[in-house]
């Protein structure tokens, strides 16, 4: 995967303060130039939720709404995730929400900005942030939302269909990304996809 020279994508490592708590990480991330995604984005989108959370949820990358507001999961996918968490009996205020990649990647189409999935190189460049967050929060369970998050958390390619809903490596649960469910809204598969997401979230040990 080519995404420019090492100079352009050195990875986030040198911007990540060692042993830092979540607040210090969040503030340091505003300066990150670990890959080229910071440039066209409005701002970095780090995380929300308490540092002492038992459960960490990892998404893919911020979307258009998140890029504008600077908060993860505040758009349509976030609303659907809130509903699913509630239905699964998980308190949204008690979980820590973050993303594998902290800047919005998009393509301009006229005045619209269309989501573009991050490349493996972006996930790799951004991984030091996620590692530092997991080190600071030390959760009992990490829920990876979709294949990109699962790859970031487990460090290997993951088939969500094959591996969803089971505890992997003792503490990682893989499920679908809420955006994939949002895309089915108004279509026949929506109810099943939402129910399956809730069923996976119910597997989070309490
Ligand atoms: N999708 C994600 O993966 N993360 C967000 O923060 C919002 C939408
Ligand atoms: Fe840094 Fe991650 Fe943003 Fe790239 S996407 S600039 S590695 S915070």
Coordinates of C-alpha atoms in Angstrom, one line a residue, residues 49-139:
X49 CA -16.3 9.0 27.5
X50 CA -14.7 8.4 30.9
X51 CA -11.1 7.3 31.3
X52 CA -12.2 4.7 33.9
X53 CA -14.7 3.0 31.4
X54 CA -14.9 -0.8 31.5
X55 CA -15.9 -0.9 27.9
X56 CA -14.2 0.8 24.9
X57 CA -16.0 1.0 21.6
X58 CA -13.8 1.6 18.5
X59 CA -15.2 2.9 15.2
X60 CA -13.6 3.4 11.9
X61 CA -13.0 7.1 11.5
X62 CA -15.0 10.3 12.1
X63 CA -17.6 11.2 9.5
X64 CA -18.8 14.5 8.1
X65 CA -20.7 15.5 11.2
X66 CA -18.0 14.4 13.6
X67 CA -15.4 16.4 11.5
X68 CA -17.4 19.6 11.9
X69 CA -18.3 19.1 15.6
X70 CA -15.0 17.6 16.8
X71 CA -16.8 14.7 18.6
X72 CA -17.1 11.1 17.6
X73 CA -20.4 9.4 16.8
X74 CA -22.6 12.5 16.7
X75 CA -24.0 11.9 13.2
X76 CA -26.5 9.3 11.9
X77 CA -24.2 6.3 12.8
X78 CA -23.9 7.7 16.3
X79 CA -27.6 8.0 16.7
X80 CA -28.1 4.4 15.6
X81 CA -25.3 3.3 17.9
X82 CA -27.0 5.1 20.9
X83 CA -30.2 3.2 20.2
X84 CA -28.4 -0.1 19.9
X85 CA -26.5 0.5 23.2
X86 CA -29.7 1.4 25.0
X87 CA -31.5 -1.7 23.6
X88 CA -28.5 -3.8 24.7
X89 CA -28.7 -2.4 28.2
X90 CA -25.3 -0.6 28.0
X91 CA -25.0 2.9 29.4
X92 CA -23.6 5.2 26.7
X93 CA -22.3 7.6 29.3
X94 CA -20.2 4.9 30.9
X95 CA -18.4 3.7 27.7
X96 CA -15.4 5.2 26.0
X97 CA -15.9 5.9 22.3
X98 CA -13.1 6.3 19.9
X99 CA -12.0 5.6 16.3
X100 CA -9.2 3.7 14.6
X101 CA -8.4 6.8 12.6
X102 CA -8.8 10.2 14.1
X103 CA -9.2 12.4 11.0
X104 CA -12.1 12.3 8.4
X105 CA -11.1 11.0 5.0
X106 CA -13.3 12.2 2.2
X107 CA -13.7 12.9 -1.5
X108 CA -15.1 16.3 -2.6
X109 CA -18.0 16.0 -5.0
X110 CA -19.1 19.5 -5.7
X111 CA -20.1 20.9 -2.4
X112 CA -20.5 17.4 -0.8
X113 CA -17.8 15.6 1.1
X114 CA -18.2 11.8 0.6
X115 CA -16.8 9.4 3.1
X116 CA -13.8 7.5 1.9
X117 CA -12.7 4.4 3.8
X118 CA -9.2 4.8 5.4
X119 CA -6.4 2.8 3.9
X120 CA -4.5 0.3 5.9
X121 CA -1.6 2.8 5.9
X122 CA -3.8 5.3 7.7
X123 CA -4.9 2.7 10.3
X124 CA -1.3 1.9 10.8
X125 CA -0.2 5.5 11.1
X126 CA -2.9 6.3 13.6
X127 CA -2.5 3.1 15.7
X128 CA -0.2 4.7 18.3
X129 CA -3.2 6.9 19.5
X130 CA -5.4 3.9 19.9
X131 CA -2.7 2.0 21.7
X132 CA -2.1 4.9 24.1
X133 CA -5.9 5.2 24.7
X134 CA -6.2 1.5 25.5
X135 CA -3.2 1.9 27.8
X136 CA -4.8 4.8 29.7
X137 CA -8.3 3.3 29.9
X138 CA -7.3 -0.3 30.4
X139 CA -10.8 -1.6 29.6

